[in-house]
Coordinates of C-alpha atoms in Angstrom, one line a residue:
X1024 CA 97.1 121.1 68.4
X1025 CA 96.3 122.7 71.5
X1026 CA 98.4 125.5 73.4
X1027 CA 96.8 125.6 76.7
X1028 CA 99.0 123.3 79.2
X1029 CA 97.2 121.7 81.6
X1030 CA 98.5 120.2 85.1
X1031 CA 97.2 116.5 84.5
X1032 CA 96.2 114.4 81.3
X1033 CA 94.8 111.1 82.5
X1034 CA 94.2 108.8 79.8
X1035 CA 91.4 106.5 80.5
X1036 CA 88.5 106.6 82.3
X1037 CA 87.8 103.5 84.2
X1038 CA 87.8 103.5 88.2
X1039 CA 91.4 104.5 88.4
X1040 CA 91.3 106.9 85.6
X1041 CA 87.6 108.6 86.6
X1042 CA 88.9 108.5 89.8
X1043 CA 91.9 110.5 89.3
X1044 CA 90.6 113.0 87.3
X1045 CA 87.6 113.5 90.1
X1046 CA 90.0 114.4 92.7
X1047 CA 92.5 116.4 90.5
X1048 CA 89.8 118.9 89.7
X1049 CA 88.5 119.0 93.6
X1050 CA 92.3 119.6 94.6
X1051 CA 92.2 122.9 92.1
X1052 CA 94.1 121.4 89.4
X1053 CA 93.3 121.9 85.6
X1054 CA 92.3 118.4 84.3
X1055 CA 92.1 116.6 81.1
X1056 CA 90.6 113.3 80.5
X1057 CA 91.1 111.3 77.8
X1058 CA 88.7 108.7 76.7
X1059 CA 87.0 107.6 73.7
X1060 CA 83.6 106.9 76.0
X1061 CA 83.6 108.6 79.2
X1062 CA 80.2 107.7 80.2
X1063 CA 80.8 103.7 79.1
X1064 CA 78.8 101.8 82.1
X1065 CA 81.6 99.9 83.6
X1066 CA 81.0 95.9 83.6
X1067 CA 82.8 94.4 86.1
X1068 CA 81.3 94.0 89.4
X1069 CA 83.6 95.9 92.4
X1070 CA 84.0 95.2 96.1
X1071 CA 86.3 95.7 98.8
X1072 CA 87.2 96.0 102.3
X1073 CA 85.2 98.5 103.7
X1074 CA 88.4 100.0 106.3
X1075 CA 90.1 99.8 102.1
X1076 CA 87.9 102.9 100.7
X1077 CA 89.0 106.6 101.4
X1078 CA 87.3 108.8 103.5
X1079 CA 85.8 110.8 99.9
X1080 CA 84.5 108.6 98.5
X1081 CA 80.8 109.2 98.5
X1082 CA 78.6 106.8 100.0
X1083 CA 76.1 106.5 97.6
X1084 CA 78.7 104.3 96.0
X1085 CA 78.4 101.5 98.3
X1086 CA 75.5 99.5 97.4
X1087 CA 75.6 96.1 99.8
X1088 CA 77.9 96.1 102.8
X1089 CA 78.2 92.3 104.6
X1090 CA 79.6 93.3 108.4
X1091 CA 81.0 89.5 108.1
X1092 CA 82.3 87.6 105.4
X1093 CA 82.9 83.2 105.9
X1094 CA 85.4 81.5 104.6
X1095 CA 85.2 77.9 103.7
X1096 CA 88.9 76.0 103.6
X1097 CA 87.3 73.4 103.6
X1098 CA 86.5 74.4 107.1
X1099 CA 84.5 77.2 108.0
X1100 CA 86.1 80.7 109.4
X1101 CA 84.5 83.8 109.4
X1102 CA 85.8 86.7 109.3
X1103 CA 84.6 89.9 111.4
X1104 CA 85.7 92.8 109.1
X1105 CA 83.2 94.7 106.9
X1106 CA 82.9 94.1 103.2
X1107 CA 81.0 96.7 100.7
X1108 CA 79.9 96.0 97.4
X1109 CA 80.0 99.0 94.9
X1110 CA 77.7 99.9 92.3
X1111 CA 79.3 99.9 89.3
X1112 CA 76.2 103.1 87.9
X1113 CA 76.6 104.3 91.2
X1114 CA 80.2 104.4 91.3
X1115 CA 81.2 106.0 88.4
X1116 CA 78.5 108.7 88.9
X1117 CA 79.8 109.6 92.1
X1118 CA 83.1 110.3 90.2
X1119 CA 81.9 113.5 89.4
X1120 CA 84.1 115.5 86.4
X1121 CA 82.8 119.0 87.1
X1122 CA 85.4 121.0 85.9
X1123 CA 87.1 117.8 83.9
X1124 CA 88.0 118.9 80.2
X1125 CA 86.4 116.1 78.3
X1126 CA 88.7 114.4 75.2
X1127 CA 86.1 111.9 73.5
X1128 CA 89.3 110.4 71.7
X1129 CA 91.2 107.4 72.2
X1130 CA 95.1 107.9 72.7
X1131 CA 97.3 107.0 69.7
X1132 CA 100.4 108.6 71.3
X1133 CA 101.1 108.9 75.2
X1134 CA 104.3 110.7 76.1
X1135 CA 105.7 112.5 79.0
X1136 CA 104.1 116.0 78.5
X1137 CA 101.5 115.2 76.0
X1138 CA 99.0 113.0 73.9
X1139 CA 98.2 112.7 70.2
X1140 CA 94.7 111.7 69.8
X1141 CA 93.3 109.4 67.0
X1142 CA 92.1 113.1 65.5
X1143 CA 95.4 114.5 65.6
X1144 CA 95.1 116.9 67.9
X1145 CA 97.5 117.2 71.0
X1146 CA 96.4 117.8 75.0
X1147 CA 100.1 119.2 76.6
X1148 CA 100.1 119.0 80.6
X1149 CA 102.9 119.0 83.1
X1150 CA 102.1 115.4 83.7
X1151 CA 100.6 112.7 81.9
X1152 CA 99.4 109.4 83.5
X1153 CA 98.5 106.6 81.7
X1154 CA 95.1 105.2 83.4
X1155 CA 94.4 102.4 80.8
X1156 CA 94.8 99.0 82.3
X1157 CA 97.2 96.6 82.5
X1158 CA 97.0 94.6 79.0
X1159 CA 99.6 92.0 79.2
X1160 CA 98.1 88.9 77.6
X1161 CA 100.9 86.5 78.3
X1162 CA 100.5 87.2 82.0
X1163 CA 98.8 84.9 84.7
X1164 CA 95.4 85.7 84.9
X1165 CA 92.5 85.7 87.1
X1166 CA 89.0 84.3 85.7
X1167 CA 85.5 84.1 87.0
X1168 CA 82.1 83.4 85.7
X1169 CA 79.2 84.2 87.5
X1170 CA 75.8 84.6 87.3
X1171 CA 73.4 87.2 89.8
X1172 CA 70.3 85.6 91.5
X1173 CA 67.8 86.5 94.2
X1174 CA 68.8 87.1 97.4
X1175 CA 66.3 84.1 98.5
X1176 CA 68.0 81.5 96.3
X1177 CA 71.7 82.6 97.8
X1178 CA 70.3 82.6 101.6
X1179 CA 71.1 78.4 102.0
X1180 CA 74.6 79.1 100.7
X1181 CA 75.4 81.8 103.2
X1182 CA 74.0 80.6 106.0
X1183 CA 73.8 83.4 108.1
X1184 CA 77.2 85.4 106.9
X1185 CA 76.9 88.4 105.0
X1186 CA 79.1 87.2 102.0
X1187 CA 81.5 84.7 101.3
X1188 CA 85.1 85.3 99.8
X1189 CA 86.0 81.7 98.8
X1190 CA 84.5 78.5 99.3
X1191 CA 86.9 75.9 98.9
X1192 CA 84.7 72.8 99.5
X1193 CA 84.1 70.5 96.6
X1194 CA 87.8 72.0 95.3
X1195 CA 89.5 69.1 92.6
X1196 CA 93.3 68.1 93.6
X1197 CA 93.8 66.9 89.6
X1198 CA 93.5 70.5 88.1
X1199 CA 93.2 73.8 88.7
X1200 CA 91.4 74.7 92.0
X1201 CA 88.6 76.9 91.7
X1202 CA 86.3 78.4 94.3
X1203 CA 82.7 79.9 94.9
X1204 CA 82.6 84.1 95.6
X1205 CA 79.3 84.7 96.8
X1206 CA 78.4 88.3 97.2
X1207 CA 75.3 90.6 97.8
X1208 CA 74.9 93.3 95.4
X1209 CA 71.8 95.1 96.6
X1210 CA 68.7 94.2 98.9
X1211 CA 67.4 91.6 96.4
X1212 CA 70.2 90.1 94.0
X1213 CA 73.2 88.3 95.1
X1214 CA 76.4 87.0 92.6
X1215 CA 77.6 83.8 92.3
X1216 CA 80.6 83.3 91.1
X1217 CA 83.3 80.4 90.1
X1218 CA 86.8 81.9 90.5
X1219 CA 89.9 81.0 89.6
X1220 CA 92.4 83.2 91.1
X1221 CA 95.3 82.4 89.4
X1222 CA 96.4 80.5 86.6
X1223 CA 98.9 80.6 83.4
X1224 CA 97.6 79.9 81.2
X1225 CA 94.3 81.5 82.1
X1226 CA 91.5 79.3 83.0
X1227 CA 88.3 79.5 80.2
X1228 CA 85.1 81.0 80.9
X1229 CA 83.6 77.7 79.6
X1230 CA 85.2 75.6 82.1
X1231 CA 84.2 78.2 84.6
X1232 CA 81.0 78.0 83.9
X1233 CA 81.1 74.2 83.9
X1234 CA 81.9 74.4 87.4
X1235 CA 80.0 76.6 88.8
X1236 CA 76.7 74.5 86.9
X1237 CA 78.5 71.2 88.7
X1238 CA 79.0 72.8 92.0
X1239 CA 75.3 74.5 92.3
X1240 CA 73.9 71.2 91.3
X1241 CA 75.7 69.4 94.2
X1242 CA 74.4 71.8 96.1
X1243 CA 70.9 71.3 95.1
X1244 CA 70.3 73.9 92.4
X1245 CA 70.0 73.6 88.9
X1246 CA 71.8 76.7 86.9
X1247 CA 69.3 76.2 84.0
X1248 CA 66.0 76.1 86.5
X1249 CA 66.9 79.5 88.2
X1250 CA 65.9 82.6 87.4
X1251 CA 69.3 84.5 86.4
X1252 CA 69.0 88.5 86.1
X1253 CA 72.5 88.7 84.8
X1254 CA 76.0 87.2 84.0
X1255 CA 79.7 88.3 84.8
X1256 CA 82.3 87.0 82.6
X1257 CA 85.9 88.1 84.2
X1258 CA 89.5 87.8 83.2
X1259 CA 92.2 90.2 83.7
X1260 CA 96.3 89.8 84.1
X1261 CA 97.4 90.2 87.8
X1262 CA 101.1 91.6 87.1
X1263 CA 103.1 93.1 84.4
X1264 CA 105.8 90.2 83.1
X1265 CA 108.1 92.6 81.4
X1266 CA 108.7 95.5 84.2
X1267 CA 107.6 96.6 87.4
X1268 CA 105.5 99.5 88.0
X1269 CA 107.8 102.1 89.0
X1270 CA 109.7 101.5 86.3
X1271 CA 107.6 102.4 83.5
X1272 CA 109.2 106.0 83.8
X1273 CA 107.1 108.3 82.1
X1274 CA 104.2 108.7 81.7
X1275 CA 103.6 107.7 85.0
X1276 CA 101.0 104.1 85.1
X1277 CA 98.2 104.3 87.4
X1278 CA 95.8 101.8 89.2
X1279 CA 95.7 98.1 87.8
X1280 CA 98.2 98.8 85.2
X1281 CA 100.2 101.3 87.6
X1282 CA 100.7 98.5 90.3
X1283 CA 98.0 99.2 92.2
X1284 CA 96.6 95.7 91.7
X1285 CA 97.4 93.4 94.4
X1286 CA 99.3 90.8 92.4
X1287 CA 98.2 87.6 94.4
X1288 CA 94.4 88.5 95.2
X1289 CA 93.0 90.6 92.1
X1290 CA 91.9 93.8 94.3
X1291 CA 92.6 97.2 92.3
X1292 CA 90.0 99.7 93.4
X1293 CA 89.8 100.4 96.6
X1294 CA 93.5 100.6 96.5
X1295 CA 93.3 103.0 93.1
X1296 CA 90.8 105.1 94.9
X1297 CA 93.1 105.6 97.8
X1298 CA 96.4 106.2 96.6
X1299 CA 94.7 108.9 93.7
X1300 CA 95.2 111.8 96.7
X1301 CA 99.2 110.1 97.1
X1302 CA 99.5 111.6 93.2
X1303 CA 97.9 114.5 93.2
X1304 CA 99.6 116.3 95.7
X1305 CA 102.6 115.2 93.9
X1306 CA 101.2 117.0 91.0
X1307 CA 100.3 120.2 93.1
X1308 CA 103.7 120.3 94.4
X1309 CA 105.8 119.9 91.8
X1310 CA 107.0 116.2 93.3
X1311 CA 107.9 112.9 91.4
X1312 CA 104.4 111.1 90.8
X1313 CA 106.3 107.7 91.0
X1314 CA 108.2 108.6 93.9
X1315 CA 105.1 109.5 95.8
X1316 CA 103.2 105.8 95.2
X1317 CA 106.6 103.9 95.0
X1318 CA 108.2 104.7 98.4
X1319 CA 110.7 101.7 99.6
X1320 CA 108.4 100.1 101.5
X1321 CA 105.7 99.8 98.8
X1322 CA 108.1 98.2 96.4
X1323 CA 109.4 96.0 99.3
X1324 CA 105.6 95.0 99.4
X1325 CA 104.9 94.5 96.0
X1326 CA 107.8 92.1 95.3
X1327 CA 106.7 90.1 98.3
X1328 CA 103.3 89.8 97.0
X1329 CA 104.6 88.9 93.5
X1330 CA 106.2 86.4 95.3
X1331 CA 103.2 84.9 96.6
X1332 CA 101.2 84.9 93.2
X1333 CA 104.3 82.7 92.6
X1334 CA 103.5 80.4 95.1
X1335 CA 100.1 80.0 94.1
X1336 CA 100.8 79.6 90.5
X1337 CA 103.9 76.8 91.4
X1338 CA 102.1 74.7 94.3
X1339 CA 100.4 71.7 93.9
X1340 CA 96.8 72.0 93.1
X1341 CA 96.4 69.1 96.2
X1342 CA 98.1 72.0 98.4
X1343 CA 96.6 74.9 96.9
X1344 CA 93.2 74.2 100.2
X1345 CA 95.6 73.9 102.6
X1346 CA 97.8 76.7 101.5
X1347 CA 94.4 78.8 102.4
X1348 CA 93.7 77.1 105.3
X1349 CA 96.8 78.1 106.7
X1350 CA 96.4 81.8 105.5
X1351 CA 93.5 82.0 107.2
X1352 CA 95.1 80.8 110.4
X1353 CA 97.5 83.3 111.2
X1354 CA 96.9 86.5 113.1
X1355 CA 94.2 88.7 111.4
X1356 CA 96.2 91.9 111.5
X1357 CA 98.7 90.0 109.4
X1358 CA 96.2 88.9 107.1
X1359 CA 95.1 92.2 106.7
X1360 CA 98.1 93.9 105.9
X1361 CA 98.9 91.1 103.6
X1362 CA 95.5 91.7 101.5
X1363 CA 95.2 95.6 102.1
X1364 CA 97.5 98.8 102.0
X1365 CA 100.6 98.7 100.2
X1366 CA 103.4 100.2 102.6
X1367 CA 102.9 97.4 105.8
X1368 CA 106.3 95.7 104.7
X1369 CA 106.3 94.0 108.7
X1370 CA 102.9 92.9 108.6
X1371 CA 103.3 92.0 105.0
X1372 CA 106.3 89.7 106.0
X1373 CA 104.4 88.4 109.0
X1374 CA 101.5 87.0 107.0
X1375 CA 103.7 85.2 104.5
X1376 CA 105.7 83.2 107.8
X1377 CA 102.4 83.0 109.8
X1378 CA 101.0 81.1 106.5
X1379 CA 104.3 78.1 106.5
X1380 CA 104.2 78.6 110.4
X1381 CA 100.4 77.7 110.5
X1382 CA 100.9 74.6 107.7
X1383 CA 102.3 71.3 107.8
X1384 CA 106.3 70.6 107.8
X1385 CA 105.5 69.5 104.2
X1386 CA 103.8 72.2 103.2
X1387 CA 105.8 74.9 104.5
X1388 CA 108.5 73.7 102.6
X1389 CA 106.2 73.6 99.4
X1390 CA 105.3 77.3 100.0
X1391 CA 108.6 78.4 100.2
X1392 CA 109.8 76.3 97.5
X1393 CA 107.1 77.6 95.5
X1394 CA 107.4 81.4 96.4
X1395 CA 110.7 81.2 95.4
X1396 CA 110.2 80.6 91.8
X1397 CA 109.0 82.7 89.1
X1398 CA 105.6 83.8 88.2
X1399 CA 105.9 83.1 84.8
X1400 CA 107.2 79.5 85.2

């Protein structure tokens, strides 16, 4: 067992974890991190808004940036706000953990002020936050599969916007919707990627695949004639079925396991990377971690966007286009706060009536209907 108390133990070293431990130690805090491989290469591929990212964050992580991104509902929007692609190498390394304390252990007890390790040893701090994921397997689930391609072959698809968030065209009304994600991820490759974005239970990489092979070839591409540099196999719970995240107590849960996972789009990152500073200087002062990334306005917020993972889990997949189509009619700083930040409880609210004001009679009601039940139904 170890005597020396340190301010923060973070257990886990993904973005959220890395992340927090990087701006603990540049804050002056002493830091523990607790990982069994700190220097695992991440898999996932990450993006986000590029107004999302905090102001530290080093550059170098950004590795494609799209200044506008098209929507296809099954009409064509685009959208004129910035979209970066992050590196997952260059990411992580720019996560520096100069003056870190390294565990190379995995967790086998998390507490309030401390953690056994699997060697029984014990790292003590003042506060211990639990950085591991959220690892509900009964929970709806997004799933993707994609596979990354030369920037030449993705050109026809883009035509002429930087990326593209969904592409609803070609969508099927007698199952589970599904859509194309078409991002850059340097100067010469570009991911393609069939998305489901919510379902319970979770849709299969095999039927994603599927897809994705049936929608390129309509598009004039055969999956097994390109040359493919990589593939992206994705699926990961969007909310935590048993509790919400301020009610986890201690230790305090950070990034997608903490809550800051937007329950109805995916998006954890950009929004981990930002609120990181929220609990630190709770940690310097002496404050409540939870009460510093739960004010009333960001649990307002996150049981409103709960509600609409509900209504896209409850709506018809015939209305699940349209639902979209709608979103993406109403005022853009509405959409924004809807799918960004996590205390804009007005724009928040404005979004979700400028989505049933913007749809049919019929489908209005159906949203509301829809939103109203629960997530797990």
């Amino acid at each position: 067992m170890t005597n020396h108390l340190v301010d923060l133990a973070v257990v886990g070293a993904g973005p959220a974890g890395r992340a927090l431990a990087h701006r603990g130690a540049a804050a002056g805090l002493q830091v523990s991190l607790i990982d069994p491989d700190v220097d695992a290469r991440w898999k996932p591929t990450y993006a986000a808004w590029a107004d999302d990212l905090p102001d530290w964050l080093d550059p170098s992580a950004i590795t494609a940036r799209s200044p506008t991104i098209a929507v296809y509902t099954p009409g064509r929007t685009v959208l004129d706000r910035p979209y970066v692609t992050l590196g997952t190498a260059e990411l992580q390394q720019s996560l520096g953990l100069a003056g870190v304390r390294i565990h190379p252990h995995r967790a086998d007890v998390v507490g309030e002020t401390s953690v056994q390790l699997d060697d029984g040893s014990v790292v003590r701090a003042r506060n211990v936050v639990d950085a591991r994921g959220l690892r509900d397997r009964d929970a709806p689930a997004q799933t993707a599969y994609g596979i990354v391609v030369a920037r030449s072959v993705a050109e026809p698809l883009l035509d002429g916007a930087g990326a593209i968030l969904m592409d609803w065209r070609g969508a099927q009304s007698d199952s589970t919707p599904t859509f194309l994600y078409v991002i850059p991820l340097d100067d010469d490759r570009v991911l393609l990627e069939e998305t489901c974005l919510a379902a319970a239970p979770a849709m299969s990489i095999g039927e994603l695949r599927g897809r994705l092979t049936s929608r390129l070839a309509h598009l004039g591409l055969d999956i097994d004639a390109l040359e493919v540099f990589d593939t992206e196999k994705v699926r990961f719970p969007l909310v935590d079925t048993v509790r919400l995240p301020w009610e986890h107590g201690r230790p305090v849960r950070f990034g997608a396991g903490g809550g800051m996972l937007h329950p109805a789009t995916g998006y954890s990152v950009a929004e981990s990377l930002s609120a990181a500073d929220d609990l630190i200087a709770a940690v310097a002062t002496g404050d409540d971690p939870t009460q510093a990334l739960w004010p009333w306005r960001a649990r307002a917020v996150y049981r409103l966007r709960v509600r609409g993972l509900g209504a896209l889990l409850n709506l018809p997949n015939s209305e699940l286009v349209g639902f979209f189509e709608a979103f993406f009619a109403a005022p853009a700083g509405h959409r924004r706060a809807y799918l960004s930040g996590r205390v804009h409880l007005a724009g928040t609210l404005g979004a979700m009536a400028g989505t049933a004001l913007h749809a049919d009679r019929k489908l209005a009601g159906t949203i509301i209907r829809s939103a109203m039940r629960s997530t797990s139904s």
